[in-house]
Coordinates of C-alpha atoms in Angstrom, one line a residue:
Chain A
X162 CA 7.3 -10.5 -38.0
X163 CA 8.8 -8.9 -35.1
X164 CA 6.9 -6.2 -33.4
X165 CA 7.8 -3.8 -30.8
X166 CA 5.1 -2.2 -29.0
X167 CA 5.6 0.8 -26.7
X168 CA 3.0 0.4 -24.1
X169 CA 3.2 4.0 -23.0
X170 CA 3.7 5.2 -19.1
X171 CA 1.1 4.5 -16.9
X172 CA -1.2 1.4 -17.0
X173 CA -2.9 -1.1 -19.2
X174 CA -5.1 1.0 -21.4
X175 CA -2.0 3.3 -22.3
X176 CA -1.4 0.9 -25.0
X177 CA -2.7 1.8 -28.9
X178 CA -5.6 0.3 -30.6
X179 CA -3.0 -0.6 -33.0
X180 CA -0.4 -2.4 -30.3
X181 CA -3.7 -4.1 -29.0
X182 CA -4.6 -5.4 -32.0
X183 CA -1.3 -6.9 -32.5
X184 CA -0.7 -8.4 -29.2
X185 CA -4.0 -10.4 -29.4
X186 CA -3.1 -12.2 -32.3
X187 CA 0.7 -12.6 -32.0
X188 CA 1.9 -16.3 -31.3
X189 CA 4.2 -14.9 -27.9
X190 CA 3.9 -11.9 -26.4
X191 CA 6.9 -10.7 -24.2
X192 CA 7.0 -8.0 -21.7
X193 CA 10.9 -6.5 -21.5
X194 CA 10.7 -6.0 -17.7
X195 CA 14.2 -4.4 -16.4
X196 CA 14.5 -0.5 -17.7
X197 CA 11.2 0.8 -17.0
X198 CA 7.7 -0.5 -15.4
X199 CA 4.5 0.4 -15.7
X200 CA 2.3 1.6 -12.9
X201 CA 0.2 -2.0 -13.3
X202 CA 1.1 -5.2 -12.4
X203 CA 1.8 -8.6 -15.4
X204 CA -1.4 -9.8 -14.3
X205 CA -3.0 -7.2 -15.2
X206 CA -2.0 -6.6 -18.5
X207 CA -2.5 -10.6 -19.4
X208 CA -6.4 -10.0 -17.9
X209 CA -6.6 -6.8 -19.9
X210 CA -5.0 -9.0 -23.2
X211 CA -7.1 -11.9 -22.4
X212 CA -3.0 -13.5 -23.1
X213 CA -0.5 -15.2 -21.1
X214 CA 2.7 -12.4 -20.8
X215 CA 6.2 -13.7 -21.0
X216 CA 8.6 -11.5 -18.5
X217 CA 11.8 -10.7 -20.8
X218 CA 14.2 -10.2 -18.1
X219 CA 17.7 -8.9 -19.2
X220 CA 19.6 -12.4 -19.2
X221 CA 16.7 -13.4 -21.9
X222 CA 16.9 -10.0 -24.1
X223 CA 20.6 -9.8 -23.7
X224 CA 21.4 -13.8 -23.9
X225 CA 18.5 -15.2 -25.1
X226 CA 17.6 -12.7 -28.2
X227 CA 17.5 -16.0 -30.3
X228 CA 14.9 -17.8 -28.2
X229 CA 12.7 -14.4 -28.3
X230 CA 13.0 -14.4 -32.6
X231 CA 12.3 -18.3 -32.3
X232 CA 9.5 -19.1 -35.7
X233 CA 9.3 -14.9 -36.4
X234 CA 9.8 -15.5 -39.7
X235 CA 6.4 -17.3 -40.0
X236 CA 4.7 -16.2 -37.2
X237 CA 4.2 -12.6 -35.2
X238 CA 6.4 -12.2 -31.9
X239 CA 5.3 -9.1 -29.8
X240 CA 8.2 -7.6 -27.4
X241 CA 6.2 -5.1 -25.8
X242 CA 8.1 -2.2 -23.7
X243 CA 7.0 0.5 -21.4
X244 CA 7.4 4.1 -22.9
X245 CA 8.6 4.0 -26.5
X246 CA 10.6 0.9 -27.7
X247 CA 13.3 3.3 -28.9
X248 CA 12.7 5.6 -25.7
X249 CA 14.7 5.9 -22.8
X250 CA 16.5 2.7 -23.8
X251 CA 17.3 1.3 -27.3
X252 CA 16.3 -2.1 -28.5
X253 CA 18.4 -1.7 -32.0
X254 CA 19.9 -4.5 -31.1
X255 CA 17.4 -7.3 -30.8
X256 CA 15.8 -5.4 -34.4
X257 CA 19.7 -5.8 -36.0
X258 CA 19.5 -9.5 -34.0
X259 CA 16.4 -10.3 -36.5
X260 CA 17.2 -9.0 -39.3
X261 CA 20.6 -10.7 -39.6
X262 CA 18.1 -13.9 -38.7
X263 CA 16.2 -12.7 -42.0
X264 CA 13.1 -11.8 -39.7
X265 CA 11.3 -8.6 -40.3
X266 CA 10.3 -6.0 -37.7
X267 CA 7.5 -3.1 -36.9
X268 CA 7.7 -0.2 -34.5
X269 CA 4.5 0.8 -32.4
X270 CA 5.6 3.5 -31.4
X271 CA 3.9 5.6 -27.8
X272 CA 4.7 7.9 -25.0
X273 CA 7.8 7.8 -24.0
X274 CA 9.2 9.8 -20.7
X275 CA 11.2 12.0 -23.5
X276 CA 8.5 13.6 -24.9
X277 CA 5.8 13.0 -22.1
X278 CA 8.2 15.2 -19.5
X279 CA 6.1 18.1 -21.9
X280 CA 2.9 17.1 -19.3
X281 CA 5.6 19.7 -16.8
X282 CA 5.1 22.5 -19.3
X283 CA 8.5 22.9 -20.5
X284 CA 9.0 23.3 -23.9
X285 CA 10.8 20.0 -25.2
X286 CA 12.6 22.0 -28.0
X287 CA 14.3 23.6 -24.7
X288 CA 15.9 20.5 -23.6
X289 CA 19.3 19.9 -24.2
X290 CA 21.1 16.4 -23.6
X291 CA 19.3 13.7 -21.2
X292 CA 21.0 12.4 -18.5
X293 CA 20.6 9.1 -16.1
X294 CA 21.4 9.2 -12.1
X295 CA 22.4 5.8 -11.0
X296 CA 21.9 5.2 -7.0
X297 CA 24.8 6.2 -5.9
X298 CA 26.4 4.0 -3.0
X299 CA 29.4 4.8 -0.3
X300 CA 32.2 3.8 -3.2
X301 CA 30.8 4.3 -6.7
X302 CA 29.4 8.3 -7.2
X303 CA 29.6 8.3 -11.1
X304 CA 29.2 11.6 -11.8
X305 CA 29.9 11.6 -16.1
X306 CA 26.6 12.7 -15.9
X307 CA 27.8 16.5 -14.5
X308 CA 29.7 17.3 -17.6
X309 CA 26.5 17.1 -19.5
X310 CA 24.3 18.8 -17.5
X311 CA 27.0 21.6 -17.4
X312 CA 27.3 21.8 -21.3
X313 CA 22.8 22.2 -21.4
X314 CA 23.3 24.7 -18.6
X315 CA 25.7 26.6 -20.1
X316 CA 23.6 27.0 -23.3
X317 CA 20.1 27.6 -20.8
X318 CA 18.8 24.8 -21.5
X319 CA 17.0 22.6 -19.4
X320 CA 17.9 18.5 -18.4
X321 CA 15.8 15.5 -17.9
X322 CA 17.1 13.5 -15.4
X323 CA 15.7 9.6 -15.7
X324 CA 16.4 8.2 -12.3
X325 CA 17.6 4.7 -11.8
X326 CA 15.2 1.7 -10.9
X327 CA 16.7 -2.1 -9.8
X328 CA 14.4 -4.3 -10.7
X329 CA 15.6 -8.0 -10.3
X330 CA 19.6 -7.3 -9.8
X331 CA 21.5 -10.0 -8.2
X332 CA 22.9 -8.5 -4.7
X333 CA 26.6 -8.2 -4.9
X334 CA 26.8 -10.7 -2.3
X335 CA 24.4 -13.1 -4.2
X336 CA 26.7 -13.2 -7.0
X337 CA 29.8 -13.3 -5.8
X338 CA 28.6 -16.1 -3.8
X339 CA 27.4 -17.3 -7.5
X340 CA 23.4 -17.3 -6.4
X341 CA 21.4 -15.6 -8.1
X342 CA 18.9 -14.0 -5.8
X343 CA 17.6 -10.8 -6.5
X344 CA 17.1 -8.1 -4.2
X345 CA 13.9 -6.5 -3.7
X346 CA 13.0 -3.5 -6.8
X347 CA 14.2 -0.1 -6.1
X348 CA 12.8 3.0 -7.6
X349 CA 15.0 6.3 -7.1
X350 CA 13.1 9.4 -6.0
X351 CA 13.3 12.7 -7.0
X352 CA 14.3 13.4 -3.6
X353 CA 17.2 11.3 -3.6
X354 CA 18.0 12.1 -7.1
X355 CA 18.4 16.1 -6.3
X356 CA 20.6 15.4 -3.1
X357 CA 22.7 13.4 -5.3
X358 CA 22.8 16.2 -7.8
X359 CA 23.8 18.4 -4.6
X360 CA 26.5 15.4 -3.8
X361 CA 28.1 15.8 -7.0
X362 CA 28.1 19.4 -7.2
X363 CA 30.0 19.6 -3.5
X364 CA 32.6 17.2 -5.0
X365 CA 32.9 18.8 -8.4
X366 CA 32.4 22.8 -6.9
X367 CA 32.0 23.5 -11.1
X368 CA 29.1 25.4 -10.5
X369 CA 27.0 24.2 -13.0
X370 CA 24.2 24.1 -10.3
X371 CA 23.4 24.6 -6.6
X372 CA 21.3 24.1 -4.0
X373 CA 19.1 26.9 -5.0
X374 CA 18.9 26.2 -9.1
X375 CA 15.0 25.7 -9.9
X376 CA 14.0 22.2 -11.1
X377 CA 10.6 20.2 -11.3
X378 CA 10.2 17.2 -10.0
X379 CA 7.7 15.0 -12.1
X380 CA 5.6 11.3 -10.6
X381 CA 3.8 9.2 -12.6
X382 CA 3.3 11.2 -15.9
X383 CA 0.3 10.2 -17.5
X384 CA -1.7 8.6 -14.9
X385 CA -4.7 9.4 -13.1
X386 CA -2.8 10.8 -10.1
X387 CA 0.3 12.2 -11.8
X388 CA 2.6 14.8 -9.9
X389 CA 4.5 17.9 -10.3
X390 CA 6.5 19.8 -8.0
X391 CA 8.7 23.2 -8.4
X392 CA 11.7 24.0 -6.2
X393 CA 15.1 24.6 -5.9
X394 CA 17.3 21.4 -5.4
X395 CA 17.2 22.3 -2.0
X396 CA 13.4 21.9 -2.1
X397 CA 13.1 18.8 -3.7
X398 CA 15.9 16.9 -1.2
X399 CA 12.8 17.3 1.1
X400 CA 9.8 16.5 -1.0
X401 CA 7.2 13.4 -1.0
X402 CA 6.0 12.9 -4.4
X403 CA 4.9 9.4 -3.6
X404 CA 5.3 6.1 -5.6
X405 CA 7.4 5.5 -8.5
X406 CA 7.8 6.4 -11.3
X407 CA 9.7 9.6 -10.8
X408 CA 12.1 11.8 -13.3
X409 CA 13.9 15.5 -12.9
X410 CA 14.2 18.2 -14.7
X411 CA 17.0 20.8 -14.4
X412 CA 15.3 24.2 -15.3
X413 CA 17.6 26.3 -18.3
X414 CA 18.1 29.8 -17.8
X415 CA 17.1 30.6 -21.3
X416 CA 13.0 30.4 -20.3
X417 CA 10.0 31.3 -21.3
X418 CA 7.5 33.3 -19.5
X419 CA 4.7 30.6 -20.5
X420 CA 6.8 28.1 -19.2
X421 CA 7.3 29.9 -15.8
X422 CA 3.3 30.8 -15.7
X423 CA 2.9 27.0 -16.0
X424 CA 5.1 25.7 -13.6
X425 CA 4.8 28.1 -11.1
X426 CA 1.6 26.6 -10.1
X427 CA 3.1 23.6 -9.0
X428 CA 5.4 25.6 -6.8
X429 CA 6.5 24.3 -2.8
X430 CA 7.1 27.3 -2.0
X431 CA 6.1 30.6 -4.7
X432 CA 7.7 33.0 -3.1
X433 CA 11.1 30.9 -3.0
X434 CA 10.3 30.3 -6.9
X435 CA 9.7 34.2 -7.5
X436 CA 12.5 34.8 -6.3
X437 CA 15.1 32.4 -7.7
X438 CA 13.2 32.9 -10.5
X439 CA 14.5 36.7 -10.8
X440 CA 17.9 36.3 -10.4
X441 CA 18.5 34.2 -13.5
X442 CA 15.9 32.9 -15.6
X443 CA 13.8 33.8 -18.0
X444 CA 14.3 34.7 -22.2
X445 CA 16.4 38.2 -21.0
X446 CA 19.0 35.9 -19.3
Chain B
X717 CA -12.9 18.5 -17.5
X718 CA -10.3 19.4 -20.4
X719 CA -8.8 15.9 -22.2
X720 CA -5.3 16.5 -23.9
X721 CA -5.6 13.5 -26.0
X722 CA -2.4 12.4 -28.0
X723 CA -3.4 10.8 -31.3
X724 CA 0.2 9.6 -31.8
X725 CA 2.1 9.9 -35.4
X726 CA 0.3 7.7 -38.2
X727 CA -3.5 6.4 -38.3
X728 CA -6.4 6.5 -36.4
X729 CA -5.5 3.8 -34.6
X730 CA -2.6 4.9 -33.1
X731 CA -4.7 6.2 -30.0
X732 CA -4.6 4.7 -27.2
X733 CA -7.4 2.7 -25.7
X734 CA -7.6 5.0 -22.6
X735 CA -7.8 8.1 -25.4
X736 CA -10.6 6.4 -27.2
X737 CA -12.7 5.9 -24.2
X738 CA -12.7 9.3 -23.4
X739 CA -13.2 10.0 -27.3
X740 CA -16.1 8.4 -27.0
X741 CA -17.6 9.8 -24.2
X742 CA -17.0 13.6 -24.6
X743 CA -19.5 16.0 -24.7
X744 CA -17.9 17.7 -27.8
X745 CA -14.5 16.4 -29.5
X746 CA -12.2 19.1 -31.0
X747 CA -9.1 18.2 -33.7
X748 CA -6.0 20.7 -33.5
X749 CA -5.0 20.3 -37.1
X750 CA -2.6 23.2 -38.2
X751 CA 0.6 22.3 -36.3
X752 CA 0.5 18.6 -37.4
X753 CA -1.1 16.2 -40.0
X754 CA -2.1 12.4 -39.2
X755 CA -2.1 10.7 -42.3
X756 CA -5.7 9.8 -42.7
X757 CA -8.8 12.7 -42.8
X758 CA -11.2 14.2 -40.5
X759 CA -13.7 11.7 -41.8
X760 CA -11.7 8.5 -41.2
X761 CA -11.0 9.7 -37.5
X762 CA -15.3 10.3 -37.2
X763 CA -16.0 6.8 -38.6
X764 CA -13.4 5.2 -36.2
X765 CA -14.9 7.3 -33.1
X766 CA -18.2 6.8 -34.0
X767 CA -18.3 10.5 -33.5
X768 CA -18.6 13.9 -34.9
X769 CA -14.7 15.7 -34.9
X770 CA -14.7 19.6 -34.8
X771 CA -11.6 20.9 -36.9
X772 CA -9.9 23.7 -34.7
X773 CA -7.7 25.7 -36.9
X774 CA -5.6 28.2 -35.7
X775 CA -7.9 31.1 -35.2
X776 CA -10.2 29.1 -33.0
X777 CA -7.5 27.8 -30.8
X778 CA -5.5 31.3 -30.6
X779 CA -8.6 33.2 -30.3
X780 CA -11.9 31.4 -29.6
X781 CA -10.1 29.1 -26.9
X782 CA -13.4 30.0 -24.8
X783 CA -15.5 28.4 -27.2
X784 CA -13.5 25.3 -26.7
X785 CA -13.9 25.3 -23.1
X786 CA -17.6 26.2 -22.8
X787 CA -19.1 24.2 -20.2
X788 CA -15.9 22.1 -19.8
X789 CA -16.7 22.8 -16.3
X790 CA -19.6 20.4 -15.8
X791 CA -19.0 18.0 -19.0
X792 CA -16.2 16.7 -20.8
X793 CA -14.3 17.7 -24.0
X794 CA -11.5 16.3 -25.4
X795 CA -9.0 18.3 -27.3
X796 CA -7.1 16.0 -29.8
X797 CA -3.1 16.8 -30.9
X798 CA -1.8 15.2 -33.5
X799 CA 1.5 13.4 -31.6
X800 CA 1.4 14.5 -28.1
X801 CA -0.6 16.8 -26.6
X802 CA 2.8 18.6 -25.3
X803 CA 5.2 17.4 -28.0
X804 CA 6.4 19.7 -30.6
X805 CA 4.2 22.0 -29.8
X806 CA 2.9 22.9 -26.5
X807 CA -0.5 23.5 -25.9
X808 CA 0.2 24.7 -22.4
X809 CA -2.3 28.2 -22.8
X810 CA -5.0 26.0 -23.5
X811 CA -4.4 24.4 -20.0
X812 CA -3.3 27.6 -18.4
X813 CA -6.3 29.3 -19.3
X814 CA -8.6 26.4 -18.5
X815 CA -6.9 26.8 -15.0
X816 CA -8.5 30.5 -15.0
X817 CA -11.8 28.9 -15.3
X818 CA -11.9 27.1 -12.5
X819 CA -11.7 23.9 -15.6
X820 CA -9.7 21.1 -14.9
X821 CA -7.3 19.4 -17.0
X822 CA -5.7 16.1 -18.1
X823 CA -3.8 14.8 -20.6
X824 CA -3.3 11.5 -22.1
X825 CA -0.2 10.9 -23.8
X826 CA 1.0 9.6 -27.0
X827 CA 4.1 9.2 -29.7
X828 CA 5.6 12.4 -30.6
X829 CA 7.9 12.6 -33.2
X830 CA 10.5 14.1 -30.9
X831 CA 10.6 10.2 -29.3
X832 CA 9.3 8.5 -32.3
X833 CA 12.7 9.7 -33.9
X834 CA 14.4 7.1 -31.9
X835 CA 12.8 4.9 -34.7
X836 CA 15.7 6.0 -37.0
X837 CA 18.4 3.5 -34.4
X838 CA 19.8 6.9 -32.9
X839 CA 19.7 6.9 -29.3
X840 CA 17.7 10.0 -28.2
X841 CA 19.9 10.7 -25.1
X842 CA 22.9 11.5 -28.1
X843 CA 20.1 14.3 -29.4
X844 CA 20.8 18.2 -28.7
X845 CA 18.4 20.9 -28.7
X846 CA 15.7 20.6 -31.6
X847 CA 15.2 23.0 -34.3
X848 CA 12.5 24.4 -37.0
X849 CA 12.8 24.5 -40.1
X850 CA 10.7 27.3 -41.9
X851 CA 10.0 27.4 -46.0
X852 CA 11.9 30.0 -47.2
X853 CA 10.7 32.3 -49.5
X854 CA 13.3 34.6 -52.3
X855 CA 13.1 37.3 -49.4
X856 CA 12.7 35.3 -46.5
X857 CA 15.5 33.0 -44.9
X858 CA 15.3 33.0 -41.5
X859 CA 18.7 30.9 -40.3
X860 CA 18.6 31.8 -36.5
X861 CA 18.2 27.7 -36.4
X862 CA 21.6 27.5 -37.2
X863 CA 22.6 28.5 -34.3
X864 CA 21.1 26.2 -32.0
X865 CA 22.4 23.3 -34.8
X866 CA 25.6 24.6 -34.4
X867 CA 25.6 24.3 -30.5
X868 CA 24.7 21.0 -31.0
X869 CA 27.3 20.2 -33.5
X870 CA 30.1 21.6 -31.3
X871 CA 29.1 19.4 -28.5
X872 CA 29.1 16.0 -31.1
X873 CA 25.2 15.4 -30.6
X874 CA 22.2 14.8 -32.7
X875 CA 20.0 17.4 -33.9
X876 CA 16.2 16.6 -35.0
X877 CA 15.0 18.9 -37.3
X878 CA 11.2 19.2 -37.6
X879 CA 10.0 20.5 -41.6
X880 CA 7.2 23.2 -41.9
X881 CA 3.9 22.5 -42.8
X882 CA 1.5 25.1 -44.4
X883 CA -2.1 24.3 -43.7
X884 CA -4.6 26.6 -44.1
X885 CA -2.7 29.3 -44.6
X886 CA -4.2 32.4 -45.6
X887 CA -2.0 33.7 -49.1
X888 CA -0.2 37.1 -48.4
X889 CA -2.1 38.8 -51.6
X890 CA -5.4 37.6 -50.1
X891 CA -4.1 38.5 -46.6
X892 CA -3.3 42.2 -47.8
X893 CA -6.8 42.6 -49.7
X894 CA -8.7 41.4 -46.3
X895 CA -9.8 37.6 -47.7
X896 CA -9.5 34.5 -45.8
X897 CA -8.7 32.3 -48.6
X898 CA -6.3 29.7 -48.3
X899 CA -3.8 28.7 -49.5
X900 CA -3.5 24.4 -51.1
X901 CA -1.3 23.0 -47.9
X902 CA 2.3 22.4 -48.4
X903 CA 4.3 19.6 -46.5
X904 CA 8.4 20.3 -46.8
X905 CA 10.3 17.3 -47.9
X906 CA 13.6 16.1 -46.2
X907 CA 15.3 17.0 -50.0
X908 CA 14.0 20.8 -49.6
X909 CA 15.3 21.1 -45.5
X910 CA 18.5 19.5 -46.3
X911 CA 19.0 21.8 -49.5
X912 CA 17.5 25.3 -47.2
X913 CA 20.7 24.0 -44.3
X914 CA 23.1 24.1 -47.3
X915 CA 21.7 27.4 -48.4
X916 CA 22.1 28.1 -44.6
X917 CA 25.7 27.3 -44.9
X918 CA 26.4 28.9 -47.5
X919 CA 25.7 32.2 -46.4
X920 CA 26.9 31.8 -42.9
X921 CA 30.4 29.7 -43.9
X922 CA 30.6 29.3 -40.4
X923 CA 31.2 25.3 -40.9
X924 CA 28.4 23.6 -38.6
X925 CA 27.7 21.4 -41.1
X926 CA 28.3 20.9 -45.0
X927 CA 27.1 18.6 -48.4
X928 CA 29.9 15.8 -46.7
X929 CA 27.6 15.9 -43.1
X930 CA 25.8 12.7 -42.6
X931 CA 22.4 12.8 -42.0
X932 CA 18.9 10.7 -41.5
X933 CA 15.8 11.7 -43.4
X934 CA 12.6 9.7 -41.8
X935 CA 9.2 9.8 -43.3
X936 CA 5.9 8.7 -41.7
X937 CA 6.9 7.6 -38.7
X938 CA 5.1 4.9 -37.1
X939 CA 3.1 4.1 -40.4
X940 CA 3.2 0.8 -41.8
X941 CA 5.1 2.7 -45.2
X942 CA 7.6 4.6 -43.1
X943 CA 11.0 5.0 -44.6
X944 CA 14.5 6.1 -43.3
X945 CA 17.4 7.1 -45.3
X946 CA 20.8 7.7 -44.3
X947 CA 23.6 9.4 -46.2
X948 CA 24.9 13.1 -46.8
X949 CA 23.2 16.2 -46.8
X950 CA 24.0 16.9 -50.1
X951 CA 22.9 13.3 -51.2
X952 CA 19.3 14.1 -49.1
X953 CA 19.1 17.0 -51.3
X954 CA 18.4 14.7 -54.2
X955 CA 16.2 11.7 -52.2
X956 CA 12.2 11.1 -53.0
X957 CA 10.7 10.0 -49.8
X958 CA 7.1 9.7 -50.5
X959 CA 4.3 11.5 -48.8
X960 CA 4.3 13.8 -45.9
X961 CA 5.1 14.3 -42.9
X962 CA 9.2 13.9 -43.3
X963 CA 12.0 15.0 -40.4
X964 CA 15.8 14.8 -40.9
X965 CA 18.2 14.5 -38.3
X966 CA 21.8 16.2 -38.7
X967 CA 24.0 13.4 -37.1
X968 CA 26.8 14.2 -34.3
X969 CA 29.6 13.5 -34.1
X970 CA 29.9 11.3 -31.0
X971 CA 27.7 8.2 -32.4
X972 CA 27.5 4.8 -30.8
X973 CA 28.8 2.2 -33.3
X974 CA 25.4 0.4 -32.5
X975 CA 24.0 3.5 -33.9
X976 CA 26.1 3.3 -37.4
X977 CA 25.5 -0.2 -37.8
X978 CA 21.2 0.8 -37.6
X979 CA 21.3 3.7 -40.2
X980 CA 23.4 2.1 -42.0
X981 CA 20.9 -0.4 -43.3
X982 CA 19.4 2.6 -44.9
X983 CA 22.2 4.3 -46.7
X984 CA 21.3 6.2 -50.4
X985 CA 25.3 4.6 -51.1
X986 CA 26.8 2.6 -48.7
X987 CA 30.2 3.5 -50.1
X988 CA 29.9 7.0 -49.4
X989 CA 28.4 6.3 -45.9
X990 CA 31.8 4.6 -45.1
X991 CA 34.1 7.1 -46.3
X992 CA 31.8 9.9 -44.4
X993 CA 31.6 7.9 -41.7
X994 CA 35.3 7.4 -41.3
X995 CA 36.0 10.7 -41.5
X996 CA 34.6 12.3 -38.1
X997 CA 32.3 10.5 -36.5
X998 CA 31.9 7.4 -33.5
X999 CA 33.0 7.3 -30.3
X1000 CA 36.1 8.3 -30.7
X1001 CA 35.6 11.5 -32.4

């Protein structure tokens, strides 16, 4: 059997009794290492497993599949994932990759950042499409990700924005000299991800936000020393919200008054939110 | 302090281990059980916690929310959500009023069924807004979810679409003579929300969907018996998926063929998937 466990957001004991259970008892156990991290380190989990931890970097999940499924017909392989196995990122594939192998496979399902974004008081059934932000460099802005955010906008609804992380990329330099050296992990902060949000919106002058649109910023959801900030865009371009891992959310116009109440605490500034908050949000908008 | 403790989708022992801890240690443990159902009892979840559980039905959450807090200021009590603590339905007052108290508050996250759909292969950045579905009564068909499916379906996108549940419900006879009795509890079935959206359709003709729109139902999500079915609305009207709780999703139009290739595994008629299928929807619809 193949099982994929979500290990949830923050840290080791995140996991389920149930995922727990499995992983002490499976023959392998590998940790999928390269689209989201916890807040812990591999050692970590293998002490809090008592079992060694495979990393599953992507060359192994997207190459190596086979080597992962290797004797899962007769004995359990774990593939344990941060957030929800079928979260941010989908792992249909390695499931289709087994059962074409004739191997069957279970779903642990946990926290993922889509549903845990809910810890910022925003009603999740007022979330329109979700959107990535990529670190943008001096030639490659993508900006797809506007036309999206414009179509929740224009029906009020809000946007979670997941923010990029590099974690083991080869350096462009590294591979076109054909080495593969990585460069050091890179976590995107909400900062950086709402001046790129401004970036785009200066290129694309579509309006679908601005520098004063209210958003909350949101680091570390579920641990111990998880953070929320509101602000305009403007705001967050300036604010610290510490280490990874960070996400966005692009505040509808079509909100409710509990929702404000709850996110107003987390305010930069309040009057700032009061007042952007009066010129467009709210249920009568 | 205040614990928001997700108990995830299926069985006791989808908790997490951090939520058991504190499970365990609380002063007094309180289960929200009228917006959601795990698929054990109260008495399962006490032998597994080694602890007594306190039901909190709607009237004591709505109105005694004091009660629940009581001396959450010097001891701990843990506040137990079927899903997450913030998932499909918010239990932000709760915290907010907490906050009033001078209580604090933290939550630990779980599964909620609006990630846990990703279960079903469909990729949960493709999903719109999500909607209610309500049991409708001979005077009573409330269709202002159409709407929001509609936007959805306009913009080619996913829309999850979570199925009433009755549970302790007072009757409206006993309701009008002043009893609380209450009524058996009543868990809707993906046939009955996939025939209510054709009733829907009917009456509106405004062509968001129709009997030929493809569709997932899921049922018990995360459980070791959870099933998926894929295949036309009119051909969910007619499927038995076993025991509560079930969801449907109302499939977009701009689907991944990764995505067709996983629900297609569970297709009532694989034929009829096909010709649906190659009618309006993948990428290049």
């Amino acid at each position: 059997m193949l099982y994929l466990v979500g290990l949830g957001l923050a840290d080791e004991t995140d996991i389920t009794v149930k995922g727990l259970e499995i992983v002490k008892k499976a023959e392998r156990v590998y940790l999928e290492a390269y689209t989201s991290i916890l807040l812990v380190d591999k050692e970590k989990l293998e002490a809090f497993y008592g079992r060694p931890v495979i990393v599953a970097d992507r060359e192994l999940v997207e190459s190596g599949s086979d080597d992962i499924l290797a004797g899962a017909d007769k004995t359990d392989v774990a593939f344990l994932v941060v957030g929800d196995p079928f979260g941010a990122t989908t792992h249909t594939d390695l499931v289709l990759r087994a059962r074409e192998l004739g191997i069957e496979s279970r779903v642990i399902p946990n926290a993922s950042i889509m549903s845990g974004i809910g810890c910022t008081g925003l009603q999740l059934y007022n979330f329109g499409q979700t959107v990535s932000m990529v670190f943008f460099t001096e030639n490659w802005k993508p900006s797809s990700y506007y036309d999206r955010v414009k179509e929740n906008v224009q029906l009020g609804l809000h946007t979670l924005v997941l923010v990029d992380i590099k974690v083991k990329e080869p350096s462009w330099e590294n591979l076109a000299r054909g080495r593969m050296i990585y460069e050091p992990p890179r976590y995107m902060t909400v900062a950086q991800c709402a001046s790129q949000m401004l970036e785009t919106e200066e290129e694309r002058k579509e309006g679908a936000f601005g520098p004063d649109s209210l958003a909350v910023g949101a680091a570390r959801v579920g641990a111990a020393d998880q953070k929320l900030v509101a602000g305009t865009l403007k705001e967050l371009t300036d604010v610290d919200m510490g280490p990874p891992l960070h996400s966005l959310v692009l505040l509808g116009r079509k909100t409710h008054d509990l929702e404000r109440d709850y996110i107003r605490q987390f305010a930069v500034d309040t009057a700032t939110f009061d007042a952007q908050w009066a010129k467009g949000y709210g249920a009568s908008s």
